[in-house]
Short mmCIF file of C-alpha atoms in Angstrom, two decimals:
data_model
loop_
_atom_site.label_atom_id
_atom_site.label_comp_id
_atom_site.label_asym_id
_atom_site.label_seq_id
_atom_site.Cartn_x
_atom_site.Cartn_y
_atom_site.Cartn_z
CA MET A 1 0.00 0.00 0.00
CA SER A 2 2.71 2.48 0.98
CA GLN A 3 4.80 1.73 -2.13
CA LEU A 4 1.76 2.19 -4.38
CA MET A 5 0.75 5.46 -2.73
CA LEU A 6 4.33 6.76 -2.86
CA LEU A 7 4.59 5.84 -6.55
CA MET A 8 1.28 7.53 -7.38
CA ALA A 9 2.10 10.63 -5.35
CA SER A 10 5.48 11.05 -7.02
CA SER A 11 3.91 10.62 -10.47
CA ILE A 12 1.23 13.21 -9.76
CA ASN A 13 3.74 15.67 -8.26
CA THR A 14 6.05 15.40 -11.25
CA ILE A 15 3.27 15.85 -13.77
CA MET A 16 1.54 18.68 -11.93
CA PHE A 17 4.69 20.77 -11.72
CA THR A 18 5.70 19.96 -15.29
CA PHE A 19 2.42 20.54 -17.12
CA MET A 20 0.86 23.42 -15.21
CA LYS A 21 -0.27 26.26 -17.43
CA HIS A 22 1.25 28.89 -15.17
CA PRO A 23 3.20 28.46 -11.91
CA MET A 24 0.59 30.41 -9.96
CA SER A 25 -2.46 28.64 -11.40
CA MET A 26 -3.99 25.68 -9.63
CA GLY A 27 -5.89 24.27 -12.60
CA ILE A 28 -4.86 21.30 -14.71
CA THR A 29 -5.80 21.14 -18.37
CA LEU A 30 -7.71 18.23 -19.86
CA MET A 31 -4.66 16.93 -21.72
CA THR A 32 -2.64 16.95 -18.51
CA GLN A 33 -5.37 14.98 -16.76
CA THR A 34 -5.36 12.32 -19.45
CA ILE A 35 -1.56 12.09 -19.31
CA ILE A 36 -1.74 11.69 -15.51
CA ILE A 37 -4.27 8.88 -15.85
CA CYS A 38 -2.14 7.30 -18.59
CA LEU A 39 0.95 7.25 -16.37
CA ILE A 40 -1.01 5.90 -13.42
CA THR A 41 -2.40 3.03 -15.50
CA ASN A 42 1.15 2.32 -16.69
CA ASN A 43 2.25 2.03 -13.06
CA MET A 44 -0.79 -0.08 -12.17
CA PHE A 45 -0.03 -2.56 -14.95
CA THR A 46 3.20 -3.56 -13.21
CA ILE A 47 1.29 -4.40 -10.02
CA MET A 48 -1.40 -6.59 -11.61
CA LYS A 49 -1.12 -10.36 -11.32
CA HIS A 50 -4.32 -11.72 -12.89
CA PRO A 51 -4.63 -11.84 -16.69
CA MET A 52 -8.13 -10.34 -16.65
CA SER A 53 -7.07 -7.34 -14.58
CA MET A 54 -4.10 -6.86 -16.90
CA GLY A 55 -6.48 -6.92 -19.86
CA ILE A 56 -8.77 -4.34 -18.26
CA THR A 57 -5.79 -2.11 -17.54
CA LEU A 58 -4.55 -2.49 -21.11
CA MET A 59 -8.02 -1.63 -22.42
CA THR A 60 -8.15 1.47 -20.21
CA GLN A 61 -4.72 2.46 -21.48
CA THR A 62 -5.91 2.04 -25.07
CA ILE A 63 -8.96 4.23 -24.50
CA ILE A 64 -6.81 6.95 -22.93
CA ILE A 65 -4.30 6.85 -25.80
CA CYS A 66 -7.18 7.06 -28.29
CA LEU A 67 -8.54 10.11 -26.44
CA ILE A 68 -5.12 11.78 -26.54
CA THR A 69 -4.79 10.98 -30.26
CA ASN A 70 -8.28 12.34 -30.88
CA ASN A 71 -7.38 15.62 -29.16
CA MET A 72 -4.19 15.99 -31.18
CA SER A 73 -5.63 15.37 -34.66
CA TYR A 74 -8.23 17.12 -36.82
CA ASN A 75 -10.42 14.09 -37.30
CA ALA A 76 -11.09 11.13 -35.08
CA TRP A 77 -10.75 8.35 -37.66
CA PHE A 78 -7.21 7.46 -36.69
CA SER A 79 -8.15 7.06 -33.04
CA TYR A 80 -11.23 4.99 -33.98
CA ILE A 81 -9.16 2.65 -36.13
CA LEU A 82 -6.49 2.39 -33.43
CA PHE A 83 -9.15 1.51 -30.86
CA LEU A 84 -10.73 -1.13 -33.10
CA VAL A 85 -7.36 -2.75 -33.82
CA PHE A 86 -6.54 -2.90 -30.10
CA LEU A 87 -10.03 -4.22 -29.37
CA GLY A 88 -9.56 -7.02 -31.90
CA GLY A 89 -6.23 -7.92 -30.33
CA MET A 90 -7.80 -7.87 -26.87
CA LEU A 91 -10.53 -10.24 -28.04
CA VAL A 92 -7.90 -12.70 -29.26
CA LEU A 93 -6.03 -12.40 -25.93
CA PHE A 94 -9.29 -12.84 -24.01
CA ILE A 95 -10.14 -16.04 -25.90
CA TYR A 96 -6.62 -17.37 -25.34
CA MET A 97 -6.64 -16.57 -21.61
CA THR A 98 -10.07 -18.12 -21.03
CA SER A 99 -8.87 -21.33 -22.65
CA VAL A 100 -5.59 -21.42 -20.70
CA ALA A 101 -6.52 -20.06 -17.24
CA SER A 102 -10.24 -20.60 -16.97
CA ASN A 103 -10.37 -21.65 -13.30
CA GLU A 104 -8.12 -18.98 -11.80
CA LEU A 105 -9.91 -16.84 -9.21
CA PHE A 106 -10.00 -13.07 -9.50
CA GLU A 107 -9.14 -11.45 -6.16
CA LYS A 108 -9.98 -7.85 -5.35
CA ASN A 109 -7.07 -5.66 -4.25
CA ASN A 110 -8.34 -3.04 -1.78
CA ASN A 111 -5.04 -1.14 -1.69
CA LEU A 112 -5.10 -0.65 -5.44
CA LEU A 113 -8.74 0.41 -5.32
CA MET A 114 -7.99 3.02 -2.66
CA GLY A 115 -5.07 4.33 -4.71
CA MET A 116 -7.27 4.71 -7.78
CA VAL A 117 -10.03 6.47 -5.86
CA SER A 118 -7.58 8.88 -4.23
CA THR A 119 -6.02 9.66 -7.61
CA VAL A 120 -9.41 10.47 -9.14
CA ILE A 121 -10.23 12.71 -6.17
CA ILE A 122 -6.91 14.56 -6.52
CA ILE A 123 -7.51 15.09 -10.25
CA LEU A 124 -11.03 16.40 -9.58
CA ILE A 125 -9.73 18.80 -6.93
CA PHE A 126 -7.13 20.30 -9.27
CA MET A 127 -9.41 20.38 -12.33
CA ASP A 128 -9.46 23.64 -14.25
CA PRO A 129 -12.93 25.25 -13.91
CA ALA A 130 -12.69 26.54 -17.49
CA LEU A 131 -13.06 22.95 -18.72
CA LEU A 132 -16.58 22.83 -17.35
CA SER A 133 -17.73 26.02 -19.08
CA ASN A 134 -18.85 26.58 -22.65
CA ALA A 135 -16.01 29.00 -23.44
CA THR A 136 -14.48 26.71 -26.05
CA ASP A 137 -17.56 26.46 -28.31
CA GLU A 138 -16.19 28.78 -30.99
CA PHE A 139 -12.92 26.88 -31.14
CA LEU A 140 -14.82 23.61 -31.50
CA LYS A 141 -16.92 25.01 -34.37
CA ILE A 142 -13.76 25.99 -36.27
CA GLU A 143 -12.22 22.59 -35.64
CA ILE A 144 -15.38 20.79 -36.82
CA THR A 145 -15.41 22.66 -40.15
CA GLU A 146 -11.73 21.81 -40.72
CA SER A 147 -12.49 18.19 -39.91
CA LYS A 148 -15.35 18.15 -42.44
CA ASN A 149 -13.08 19.57 -45.13
CA SER A 150 -10.41 16.94 -44.51
CA MET A 151 -13.04 14.18 -44.59
CA MET A 152 -14.45 15.50 -47.88
CA MET A 153 -10.98 15.28 -49.40
CA LEU A 154 -10.97 11.56 -48.64
CA PHE A 155 -13.98 10.94 -50.90
CA ASN A 156 -13.12 13.35 -53.76
CA TYR A 157 -11.74 12.15 -57.12
CA PRO A 158 -8.04 11.38 -56.73
CA THR A 159 -8.25 9.70 -53.35
CA SER A 160 -11.67 8.10 -53.82
CA ILE A 161 -10.09 5.32 -55.90
CA LEU A 162 -7.67 4.51 -53.09
CA THR A 163 -10.48 4.54 -50.53
CA THR A 164 -12.62 2.23 -52.66
CA MET A 165 -9.71 -0.18 -53.17
CA ALA A 166 -9.04 -0.26 -49.41
CA VAL A 167 -12.71 -1.02 -48.67
CA MET A 168 -12.75 -3.80 -51.29
CA TYR A 169 -9.52 -5.26 -49.86
CA LEU A 170 -10.93 -5.27 -46.32
CA PHE A 171 -14.15 -6.91 -47.54
CA LEU A 172 -12.20 -9.60 -49.39
CA THR A 173 -10.06 -10.21 -46.31
CA LEU A 174 -13.21 -10.54 -44.19
CA ILE A 175 -14.65 -13.16 -46.55
CA VAL A 176 -11.36 -15.13 -46.59
CA VAL A 177 -11.10 -15.11 -42.78
CA VAL A 178 -14.72 -16.25 -42.39
CA LYS A 179 -14.16 -19.10 -44.87
CA MET A 180 -10.93 -20.13 -43.09
CA THR A 181 -12.58 -20.30 -39.69
CA GLU A 182 -15.65 -22.35 -40.54
CA LEU A 183 -16.90 -24.46 -37.68
CA TYR A 184 -16.05 -27.95 -38.98
CA GLN A 185 -13.13 -27.17 -41.31
CA GLY A 186 -9.89 -25.24 -41.24
CA PRO A 187 -7.35 -24.48 -38.51
CA LEU A 188 -9.88 -23.44 -35.83
CA ARG A 189 -12.14 -26.50 -36.07
CA SER A 190 -13.90 -27.83 -33.00
CA ASN A 191 -13.30 -31.31 -31.61
#
């Protein structure tokens, strides 16, 4: 418990003093909050012992990275695709772990739960009040129009051929994978 709390406190202290907007301000921006949560889940992953808890931590980490990627780019397609790829990999890992370690009990760790709750409370205390207001509406409107323009470029003439070919390739790959994994034939047949 003390090692976990010391590790979390040192992570939060380092990040708060590094990413503050101004030395005299007490508010943390949204990006800083997601980076704090990302580092805390990285530290929590080293403490986990059960495969299911490791999978949940990895999924939380993936969602946070997708949120950070979404905030840094004009459109959200890259973060959606990244999330779907990680989700597919997690499904494969979940199927593998349920076949290998199906009878292993999942024990609740109260120390870890208290550390997570205290971290969330600290983040909520230091949250910037400007994040809760509607002051960023005009900025969001500008960003949405730029996102629409970049999405329209994807379906215009020169790149529409590439997009159509990629969709056809993915559809063909889907059909091949479904045919390979039929129930009574192929490498994934049942007994």
